[in-house]
């Protein structure tokens, strides 16, 4: 599971460098997220712009990664393609996360 | 819209085999020229149904178990029949897949249980049967319709 991280002030941007977050890689995703977000401060922006498909296991892994941040830190999602966004919408998980169309949009909103 | 003959795809019982099976099925549906949302529906529903079998129906005593997916397209959409020889579904009926409450504390947010909910939300005519020692799950997806309708 390839993730990359950039830090901008109190924001961490974690970009998923994979086309799928599905049952085959859900555990690897959780482990990789735990490692990448270890030193992150207030907000983690999860950049999903490379991701073409997620299933319910992938969704669960993203929820798990958010829970792992605890109540002190927040997670926002950015760059969801329509197929990925639909999974969040159908399960109403889009009401739990802050969802932004692009990473730049997330940064503009969250850095204030 | 082009017609496609019925086809069958067999996979091993692993999550990576599910990925490969989905790739084959989506490829075989090419002539139907499904739009992105329709193709996404097929891939998501099949992923949920197949991963559920890999996770639940096939425990250690069925290490070589496999899943067969039969697909055929008719005027009312894409029909799927998924067969496996794993454990019987405990309640004899597909789980209802209720949406979990989300107005809860962070710790209590659900990390699973979305699979059957998504299947029920997106598929129609869902039927589970235990035939001899085989699980048979059939359903219809209202995709690839000549005249989009609410059927």
PDB file of C-alpha atoms in Angstrom:
ATOM      1  CA  UNK A   1       0.000   0.000   0.000  1.00  0.00           C
ATOM      2  CA  UNK A   2       1.686   3.150  -1.236  1.00  0.00           C
ATOM      3  CA  UNK A   3       0.906   6.354   0.631  1.00  0.00           C
ATOM      4  CA  UNK A   4       2.797   9.635   0.449  1.00  0.00           C
ATOM      5  CA  UNK A   5       2.721  12.475   2.942  1.00  0.00           C
ATOM      6  CA  UNK A   6       3.208  16.228   2.797  1.00  0.00           C
ATOM      7  CA  UNK A   7       3.018  18.513   5.789  1.00  0.00           C
ATOM      8  CA  UNK A   8       1.792  22.092   5.645  1.00  0.00           C
ATOM      9  CA  UNK A   9       1.731  23.773   9.063  1.00  0.00           C
ATOM     10  CA  UNK A  10      -0.758  21.873  11.179  1.00  0.00           C
ATOM     11  CA  UNK A  11      -2.086  19.968   8.161  1.00  0.00           C
ATOM     12  CA  UNK A  12      -0.929  16.596   6.910  1.00  0.00           C
ATOM     13  CA  UNK A  13      -1.869  15.613   3.385  1.00  0.00           C
ATOM     14  CA  UNK A  14      -1.740  11.857   2.922  1.00  0.00           C
ATOM     15  CA  UNK A  15      -2.117  10.791  -0.715  1.00  0.00           C
ATOM     16  CA  UNK A  16      -3.127   7.257  -1.612  1.00  0.00           C
ATOM     17  CA  UNK A  17      -0.999   6.093  -4.558  1.00  0.00           C
ATOM     18  CA  UNK A  18      -3.225   3.132  -5.395  1.00  0.00           C
ATOM     19  CA  UNK A  19      -6.207   2.617  -7.677  1.00  0.00           C
ATOM     20  CA  UNK A  20      -8.162   0.540  -5.194  1.00  0.00           C
ATOM     21  CA  UNK A  21      -8.874   0.460  -1.486  1.00  0.00           C
ATOM     22  CA  UNK A  22     -10.718  -2.844  -1.249  1.00  0.00           C
ATOM     23  CA  UNK A  23     -10.924  -5.993   0.842  1.00  0.00           C
ATOM     24  CA  UNK A  24      -7.576  -7.186  -0.540  1.00  0.00           C
ATOM     25  CA  UNK A  25      -5.674  -4.215   0.890  1.00  0.00           C
ATOM     26  CA  UNK A  26      -7.893  -2.896   3.710  1.00  0.00           C
ATOM     27  CA  UNK A  27      -5.579  -4.136   6.471  1.00  0.00           C
ATOM     28  CA  UNK A  28      -2.462  -2.871   4.693  1.00  0.00           C
ATOM     29  CA  UNK A  29      -4.163   0.500   4.258  1.00  0.00           C
ATOM     30  CA  UNK A  30      -4.967   0.722   7.970  1.00  0.00           C
ATOM     31  CA  UNK A  31      -1.380  -0.130   8.924  1.00  0.00           C
ATOM     32  CA  UNK A  32       0.078   2.317   6.409  1.00  0.00           C
ATOM     33  CA  UNK A  33      -2.261   5.090   7.584  1.00  0.00           C
ATOM     34  CA  UNK A  34      -1.298   4.489  11.190  1.00  0.00           C
ATOM     35  CA  UNK A  35       2.388   4.861  10.280  1.00  0.00           C
ATOM     36  CA  UNK A  36       1.879   7.931   8.060  1.00  0.00           C
ATOM     37  CA  UNK A  37      -0.357   9.855  10.463  1.00  0.00           C
ATOM     38  CA  UNK A  38       1.729   9.136  13.550  1.00  0.00           C
ATOM     39  CA  UNK A  39       3.321  12.586  13.702  1.00  0.00           C
ATOM     40  CA  UNK A  40       0.408  14.532  12.237  1.00  0.00           C
ATOM     41  CA  UNK A  41      -0.966  17.351  14.322  1.00  0.00           C
ATOM     42  CA  UNK A  42      -4.470  18.773  13.931  1.00  0.00           C
ATOM     43  CA  UNK A  43      -5.883  17.758  10.588  1.00  0.00           C
ATOM     44  CA  UNK A  44      -5.215  14.928   8.140  1.00  0.00           C
ATOM     45  CA  UNK A  45      -6.410  15.471   4.575  1.00  0.00           C
ATOM     46  CA  UNK A  46      -6.749  12.093   2.866  1.00  0.00           C
ATOM     47  CA  UNK A  47      -6.172  12.648  -0.849  1.00  0.00           C
ATOM     48  CA  UNK A  48      -8.120   9.993  -2.776  1.00  0.00           C
ATOM     49  CA  UNK A  49      -7.666  11.490  -6.245  1.00  0.00           C
ATOM     50  CA  UNK A  50      -5.740   8.434  -7.539  1.00  0.00           C
ATOM     51  CA  UNK A  51      -8.337   5.993  -6.182  1.00  0.00           C
ATOM     52  CA  UNK A  52     -10.773   4.603  -8.749  1.00  0.00           C
ATOM     53  CA  UNK A  53     -12.672   2.131  -6.563  1.00  0.00           C
ATOM     54  CA  UNK A  54     -13.430   1.464  -2.925  1.00  0.00           C
ATOM     55  CA  UNK A  55     -15.660  -1.243  -1.455  1.00  0.00           C
ATOM     56  CA  UNK A  56     -17.168  -1.535   2.012  1.00  0.00           C
ATOM     57  CA  UNK A  57     -13.931  -2.961   3.424  1.00  0.00           C
ATOM     58  CA  UNK A  58     -12.041   0.050   2.075  1.00  0.00           C
ATOM     59  CA  UNK A  59     -14.670   2.366   3.514  1.00  0.00           C
ATOM     60  CA  UNK A  60     -14.359   0.616   6.883  1.00  0.00           C
ATOM     61  CA  UNK A  61     -10.581   1.002   6.753  1.00  0.00           C
ATOM     62  CA  UNK A  62     -10.906   4.757   6.147  1.00  0.00           C
ATOM     63  CA  UNK A  63     -13.340   5.040   9.090  1.00  0.00           C
ATOM     64  CA  UNK A  64     -10.902   3.046  11.201  1.00  0.00           C
ATOM     65  CA  UNK A  65      -8.062   5.389  10.227  1.00  0.00           C
ATOM     66  CA  UNK A  66     -10.166   8.378  11.269  1.00  0.00           C
ATOM     67  CA  UNK A  67     -11.027   6.764  14.617  1.00  0.00           C
ATOM     68  CA  UNK A  68      -7.350   6.072  15.164  1.00  0.00           C
ATOM     69  CA  UNK A  69      -6.682   9.828  15.038  1.00  0.00           C
ATOM     70  CA  UNK A  70      -8.803  10.232  18.189  1.00  0.00           C
ATOM     71  CA  UNK A  71     -11.030  13.156  19.040  1.00  0.00           C
ATOM     72  CA  UNK A  72      -8.182  15.690  19.094  1.00  0.00           C
ATOM     73  CA  UNK A  73      -7.391  15.364  15.394  1.00  0.00           C
ATOM     74  CA  UNK A  74      -9.718  15.525  12.401  1.00  0.00           C
ATOM     75  CA  UNK A  75      -9.734  13.801   9.035  1.00  0.00           C
ATOM     76  CA  UNK A  76     -10.994  15.370   5.817  1.00  0.00           C
ATOM     77  CA  UNK A  77     -11.339  13.656   2.443  1.00  0.00           C
ATOM     78  CA  UNK A  78     -10.399  15.211  -0.879  1.00  0.00           C
ATOM     79  CA  UNK A  79     -10.399  14.341  -4.576  1.00  0.00           C
ATOM     80  CA  UNK A  80     -13.111  11.674  -4.588  1.00  0.00           C
ATOM     81  CA  UNK A  81     -14.099  10.529  -8.055  1.00  0.00           C
ATOM     82  CA  UNK A  82     -17.864   9.992  -8.597  1.00  0.00           C
ATOM     83  CA  UNK A  83     -17.651   6.199  -8.110  1.00  0.00           C
ATOM     84  CA  UNK A  84     -15.829   6.589  -4.797  1.00  0.00           C
ATOM     85  CA  UNK A  85     -18.036   9.463  -3.651  1.00  0.00           C
ATOM     86  CA  UNK A  86     -21.128   7.341  -4.293  1.00  0.00           C
ATOM     87  CA  UNK A  87     -20.031   4.720  -1.748  1.00  0.00           C
ATOM     88  CA  UNK A  88     -19.714   7.450   0.893  1.00  0.00           C
ATOM     89  CA  UNK A  89     -23.048   8.914  -0.140  1.00  0.00           C
ATOM     90  CA  UNK A  90     -25.009   5.627  -0.162  1.00  0.00           C
ATOM     91  CA  UNK A  91     -23.751   4.752   3.316  1.00  0.00           C
ATOM     92  CA  UNK A  92     -24.184   8.375   4.487  1.00  0.00           C
ATOM     93  CA  UNK A  93     -20.545   8.342   5.549  1.00  0.00           C
ATOM     94  CA  UNK A  94     -20.243  11.643   3.682  1.00  0.00           C
ATOM     95  CA  UNK A  95     -22.007  13.144   6.712  1.00  0.00           C
ATOM     96  CA  UNK A  96     -19.258  11.948   9.042  1.00  0.00           C
ATOM     97  CA  UNK A  97     -16.269  13.298   7.107  1.00  0.00           C
ATOM     98  CA  UNK A  98     -15.593  16.741   5.686  1.00  0.00           C
ATOM     99  CA  UNK A  99     -15.474  16.051   1.955  1.00  0.00           C
ATOM    100  CA  UNK A 100     -13.721  18.389  -0.484  1.00  0.00           C
ATOM    101  CA  UNK A 101     -13.644  18.209  -4.267  1.00  0.00           C
ATOM    102  CA  UNK A 102      -9.914  18.880  -4.460  1.00  0.00           C
ATOM    103  CA  UNK A 103      -6.918  18.940  -2.140  1.00  0.00           C
ATOM    104  CA  UNK A 104      -6.424  22.630  -2.911  1.00  0.00           C
ATOM    105  CA  UNK A 105     -10.032  23.277  -1.934  1.00  0.00           C
ATOM    106  CA  UNK A 106      -9.503  21.410   1.329  1.00  0.00           C
ATOM    107  CA  UNK A 107      -6.347  23.401   2.096  1.00  0.00           C
ATOM    108  CA  UNK A 108      -8.002  26.734   1.314  1.00  0.00           C
ATOM    109  CA  UNK A 109     -10.832  25.912   3.691  1.00  0.00           C
ATOM    110  CA  UNK A 110      -8.925  24.212   6.475  1.00  0.00           C
ATOM    111  CA  UNK A 111      -5.858  26.429   6.779  1.00  0.00           C
ATOM    112  CA  UNK A 112      -7.880  29.293   8.260  1.00  0.00           C
TER     113      UNK A 112
ATOM    114  CA  UNK B   1     -27.225  -1.753 -27.548  1.00  0.00           C
ATOM    115  CA  UNK B   2     -25.156  -4.827 -28.320  1.00  0.00           C
ATOM    116  CA  UNK B   3     -26.221  -8.138 -26.851  1.00  0.00           C
ATOM    117  CA  UNK B   4     -23.840 -10.415 -25.007  1.00  0.00           C
ATOM    118  CA  UNK B   5     -24.181 -14.180 -24.568  1.00  0.00           C
ATOM    119  CA  UNK B   6     -24.437 -15.524 -21.006  1.00  0.00           C
ATOM    120  CA  UNK B   7     -21.005 -16.163 -19.513  1.00  0.00           C
ATOM    121  CA  UNK B   8     -19.471 -17.700 -16.421  1.00  0.00           C
ATOM    122  CA  UNK B   9     -16.412 -16.677 -14.424  1.00  0.00           C
ATOM    123  CA  UNK B  10     -14.850 -18.919 -11.751  1.00  0.00           C
ATOM    124  CA  UNK B  11     -12.519 -17.629  -9.082  1.00  0.00           C
ATOM    125  CA  UNK B  12     -10.540 -18.956  -6.152  1.00  0.00           C
ATOM    126  CA  UNK B  13     -11.608 -17.896  -2.685  1.00  0.00           C
ATOM    127  CA  UNK B  14      -9.310 -14.980  -1.968  1.00  0.00           C
ATOM    128  CA  UNK B  15      -9.684 -11.234  -2.000  1.00  0.00           C
ATOM    129  CA  UNK B  16      -7.117 -10.894  -4.778  1.00  0.00           C
ATOM    130  CA  UNK B  17      -8.984 -13.507  -6.831  1.00  0.00           C
ATOM    131  CA  UNK B  18     -12.118 -11.374  -6.338  1.00  0.00           C
ATOM    132  CA  UNK B  19     -10.249  -8.436  -7.877  1.00  0.00           C
ATOM    133  CA  UNK B  20      -9.282 -10.516 -10.893  1.00  0.00           C
ATOM    134  CA  UNK B  21     -12.819 -11.876 -11.253  1.00  0.00           C
ATOM    135  CA  UNK B  22     -14.267  -8.356 -11.196  1.00  0.00           C
ATOM    136  CA  UNK B  23     -11.799  -7.303 -13.888  1.00  0.00           C
ATOM    137  CA  UNK B  24     -12.861 -10.231 -16.079  1.00  0.00           C
ATOM    138  CA  UNK B  25     -16.579  -9.595 -15.603  1.00  0.00           C
ATOM    139  CA  UNK B  26     -16.392  -5.846 -16.231  1.00  0.00           C
ATOM    140  CA  UNK B  27     -14.323  -6.629 -19.336  1.00  0.00           C
ATOM    141  CA  UNK B  28     -16.869  -9.159 -20.603  1.00  0.00           C
ATOM    142  CA  UNK B  29     -19.656  -6.586 -20.177  1.00  0.00           C
ATOM    143  CA  UNK B  30     -17.839  -4.181 -22.539  1.00  0.00           C
ATOM    144  CA  UNK B  31     -20.288  -4.605 -25.454  1.00  0.00           C
ATOM    145  CA  UNK B  32     -23.140  -3.364 -23.239  1.00  0.00           C
ATOM    146  CA  UNK B  33     -21.391   0.026 -23.097  1.00  0.00           C
ATOM    147  CA  UNK B  34     -22.421   0.611 -19.500  1.00  0.00           C
ATOM    148  CA  UNK B  35     -21.855   4.145 -18.289  1.00  0.00           C
ATOM    149  CA  UNK B  36     -19.453   4.755 -15.405  1.00  0.00           C
ATOM    150  CA  UNK B  37     -22.170   4.744 -12.768  1.00  0.00           C
ATOM    151  CA  UNK B  38     -23.634   1.473 -14.058  1.00  0.00           C
ATOM    152  CA  UNK B  39     -20.224  -0.192 -14.265  1.00  0.00           C
ATOM    153  CA  UNK B  40     -19.527   1.104 -10.752  1.00  0.00           C
ATOM    154  CA  UNK B  41     -22.763  -0.471  -9.524  1.00  0.00           C
ATOM    155  CA  UNK B  42     -21.871  -3.861 -11.030  1.00  0.00           C
ATOM    156  CA  UNK B  43     -18.363  -3.766  -9.602  1.00  0.00           C
ATOM    157  CA  UNK B  44     -19.457  -2.656  -6.137  1.00  0.00           C
ATOM    158  CA  UNK B  45     -22.335  -5.136  -5.738  1.00  0.00           C
ATOM    159  CA  UNK B  46     -20.213  -8.033  -6.995  1.00  0.00           C
ATOM    160  CA  UNK B  47     -17.281  -7.004  -4.798  1.00  0.00           C
ATOM    161  CA  UNK B  48     -19.534  -6.995  -1.733  1.00  0.00           C
ATOM    162  CA  UNK B  49     -21.177 -10.333  -2.530  1.00  0.00           C
ATOM    163  CA  UNK B  50     -17.915 -12.086  -3.426  1.00  0.00           C
ATOM    164  CA  UNK B  51     -15.873 -10.716  -0.538  1.00  0.00           C
ATOM    165  CA  UNK B  52     -18.669 -11.741   1.792  1.00  0.00           C
ATOM    166  CA  UNK B  53     -18.346 -15.318   0.535  1.00  0.00           C
ATOM    167  CA  UNK B  54     -14.554 -15.231   0.857  1.00  0.00           C
ATOM    168  CA  UNK B  55     -14.845 -13.906   4.392  1.00  0.00           C
ATOM    169  CA  UNK B  56     -17.753 -15.908   5.787  1.00  0.00           C
ATOM    170  CA  UNK B  57     -18.728 -18.895   3.709  1.00  0.00           C
ATOM    171  CA  UNK B  58     -15.220 -20.234   3.295  1.00  0.00           C
ATOM    172  CA  UNK B  59     -13.438 -20.862   6.521  1.00  0.00           C
ATOM    173  CA  UNK B  60     -10.365 -23.033   6.962  1.00  0.00           C
ATOM    174  CA  UNK B  61     -12.167 -26.292   6.190  1.00  0.00           C
ATOM    175  CA  UNK B  62     -12.755 -25.194   2.614  1.00  0.00           C
ATOM    176  CA  UNK B  63      -9.285 -24.108   1.542  1.00  0.00           C
ATOM    177  CA  UNK B  64      -9.791 -24.952  -2.110  1.00  0.00           C
ATOM    178  CA  UNK B  65     -13.290 -23.669  -2.400  1.00  0.00           C
ATOM    179  CA  UNK B  66     -14.169 -21.563  -5.348  1.00  0.00           C
ATOM    180  CA  UNK B  67     -16.931 -19.260  -6.461  1.00  0.00           C
ATOM    181  CA  UNK B  68     -18.746 -19.330  -9.776  1.00  0.00           C
ATOM    182  CA  UNK B  69     -20.436 -16.254 -11.148  1.00  0.00           C
ATOM    183  CA  UNK B  70     -22.946 -16.676 -13.949  1.00  0.00           C
ATOM    184  CA  UNK B  71     -23.970 -13.484 -15.769  1.00  0.00           C
ATOM    185  CA  UNK B  72     -26.639 -12.942 -18.365  1.00  0.00           C
ATOM    186  CA  UNK B  73     -28.176  -9.793 -19.723  1.00  0.00           C
ATOM    187  CA  UNK B  74     -31.852  -9.362 -20.496  1.00  0.00           C
ATOM    188  CA  UNK B  75     -34.152  -6.490 -21.287  1.00  0.00           C
ATOM    189  CA  UNK B  76     -34.644  -5.818 -17.547  1.00  0.00           C
ATOM    190  CA  UNK B  77     -30.936  -5.665 -16.752  1.00  0.00           C
ATOM    191  CA  UNK B  78     -27.990  -7.789 -15.750  1.00  0.00           C
ATOM    192  CA  UNK B  79     -28.760 -11.036 -13.941  1.00  0.00           C
ATOM    193  CA  UNK B  80     -26.163 -12.584 -11.656  1.00  0.00           C
ATOM    194  CA  UNK B  81     -26.030 -15.985 -10.027  1.00  0.00           C
ATOM    195  CA  UNK B  82     -23.209 -16.558  -7.580  1.00  0.00           C
ATOM    196  CA  UNK B  83     -22.559 -20.112  -6.376  1.00  0.00           C
ATOM    197  CA  UNK B  84     -20.171 -21.493  -3.786  1.00  0.00           C
ATOM    198  CA  UNK B  85     -19.837 -24.628  -1.713  1.00  0.00           C
ATOM    199  CA  UNK B  86     -18.924 -22.922   1.526  1.00  0.00           C
ATOM    200  CA  UNK B  87     -20.869 -22.739   4.754  1.00  0.00           C
ATOM    201  CA  UNK B  88     -24.597 -22.216   4.602  1.00  0.00           C
ATOM    202  CA  UNK B  89     -25.780 -18.687   5.255  1.00  0.00           C
ATOM    203  CA  UNK B  90     -26.815 -18.882   8.897  1.00  0.00           C
ATOM    204  CA  UNK B  91     -30.254 -17.313   8.648  1.00  0.00           C
ATOM    205  CA  UNK B  92     -31.117 -18.831   5.225  1.00  0.00           C
ATOM    206  CA  UNK B  93     -31.785 -15.333   3.994  1.00  0.00           C
ATOM    207  CA  UNK B  94     -29.437 -12.544   3.022  1.00  0.00           C
ATOM    208  CA  UNK B  95     -28.775 -10.196   5.914  1.00  0.00           C
ATOM    209  CA  UNK B  96     -31.042  -7.197   5.673  1.00  0.00           C
ATOM    210  CA  UNK B  97     -28.139  -4.818   5.861  1.00  0.00           C
ATOM    211  CA  UNK B  98     -29.609  -2.038   7.917  1.00  0.00           C
ATOM    212  CA  UNK B  99     -27.844   1.266   7.913  1.00  0.00           C
ATOM    213  CA  UNK B 100     -26.008   1.749  11.209  1.00  0.00           C
ATOM    214  CA  UNK B 101     -26.677   4.968  13.141  1.00  0.00           C
ATOM    215  CA  UNK B 102     -24.002   7.563  12.495  1.00  0.00           C
ATOM    216  CA  UNK B 103     -24.941  10.161  15.119  1.00  0.00           C
ATOM    217  CA  UNK B 104     -22.730   8.433  17.640  1.00  0.00           C
ATOM    218  CA  UNK B 105     -19.387   9.121  19.285  1.00  0.00           C
ATOM    219  CA  UNK B 106     -16.241   8.670  17.204  1.00  0.00           C
ATOM    220  CA  UNK B 107     -15.424   5.368  18.913  1.00  0.00           C
ATOM    221  CA  UNK B 108     -18.836   3.930  18.081  1.00  0.00           C
ATOM    222  CA  UNK B 109     -18.773   4.669  14.349  1.00  0.00           C
ATOM    223  CA  UNK B 110     -19.274   1.476  12.324  1.00  0.00           C
ATOM    224  CA  UNK B 111     -16.274   0.072  10.443  1.00  0.00           C
ATOM    225  CA  UNK B 112     -18.212  -2.711   8.757  1.00  0.00           C
ATOM    226  CA  UNK B 113     -21.669  -3.990   8.005  1.00  0.00           C
ATOM    227  CA  UNK B 114     -22.013  -1.804   4.923  1.00  0.00           C
ATOM    228  CA  UNK B 115     -21.762  -4.677   2.452  1.00  0.00           C
ATOM    229  CA  UNK B 116     -25.269  -6.138   2.604  1.00  0.00           C
ATOM    230  CA  UNK B 117     -26.714  -2.677   2.932  1.00  0.00           C
ATOM    231  CA  UNK B 118     -25.088  -1.687  -0.381  1.00  0.00           C
ATOM    232  CA  UNK B 119     -26.241  -4.914  -2.080  1.00  0.00           C
ATOM    233  CA  UNK B 120     -29.859  -4.369  -0.982  1.00  0.00           C
ATOM    234  CA  UNK B 121     -29.692  -0.722  -1.966  1.00  0.00           C
ATOM    235  CA  UNK B 122     -28.356  -1.328  -5.480  1.00  0.00           C
ATOM    236  CA  UNK B 123     -29.648  -4.784  -6.508  1.00  0.00           C
ATOM    237  CA  UNK B 124     -33.146  -6.121  -7.092  1.00  0.00           C
ATOM    238  CA  UNK B 125     -34.790  -9.557  -6.881  1.00  0.00           C
ATOM    239  CA  UNK B 126     -32.206 -10.787  -4.372  1.00  0.00           C
ATOM    240  CA  UNK B 127     -32.676 -14.488  -3.640  1.00  0.00           C
ATOM    241  CA  UNK B 128     -30.593 -16.862  -1.555  1.00  0.00           C
ATOM    242  CA  UNK B 129     -31.045 -20.613  -1.829  1.00  0.00           C
ATOM    243  CA  UNK B 130     -29.193 -23.543  -0.365  1.00  0.00           C
ATOM    244  CA  UNK B 131     -29.290 -26.239  -3.055  1.00  0.00           C
ATOM    245  CA  UNK B 132     -27.772 -29.537  -1.957  1.00  0.00           C
ATOM    246  CA  UNK B 133     -24.446 -28.385  -0.533  1.00  0.00           C
ATOM    247  CA  UNK B 134     -24.262 -25.230  -2.585  1.00  0.00           C
ATOM    248  CA  UNK B 135     -25.046 -21.608  -1.737  1.00  0.00           C
ATOM    249  CA  UNK B 136     -26.778 -19.850  -4.589  1.00  0.00           C
ATOM    250  CA  UNK B 137     -27.277 -16.107  -4.484  1.00  0.00           C
ATOM    251  CA  UNK B 138     -29.054 -14.502  -7.395  1.00  0.00           C
ATOM    252  CA  UNK B 139     -29.903 -10.902  -8.103  1.00  0.00           C
ATOM    253  CA  UNK B 140     -30.616  -8.437 -10.879  1.00  0.00           C
ATOM    254  CA  UNK B 141     -29.003  -5.089 -11.539  1.00  0.00           C
ATOM    255  CA  UNK B 142     -31.067  -2.614 -13.535  1.00  0.00           C
ATOM    256  CA  UNK B 143     -28.168  -1.617 -15.797  1.00  0.00           C
ATOM    257  CA  UNK B 144     -27.709  -1.707 -19.555  1.00  0.00           C
ATOM    258  CA  UNK B 145     -31.392  -1.038 -20.184  1.00  0.00           C
ATOM    259  CA  UNK B 146     -32.461  -0.086 -23.688  1.00  0.00           C
ATOM    260  CA  UNK B 147     -35.100   2.193 -22.266  1.00  0.00           C
ATOM    261  CA  UNK B 148     -34.144   3.289 -18.765  1.00  0.00           C
ATOM    262  CA  UNK B 149     -37.071   2.484 -16.514  1.00  0.00           C
ATOM    263  CA  UNK B 150     -37.815   1.905 -12.867  1.00  0.00           C
ATOM    264  CA  UNK B 151     -38.161  -1.861 -13.376  1.00  0.00           C
TER     265      UNK B 151
END
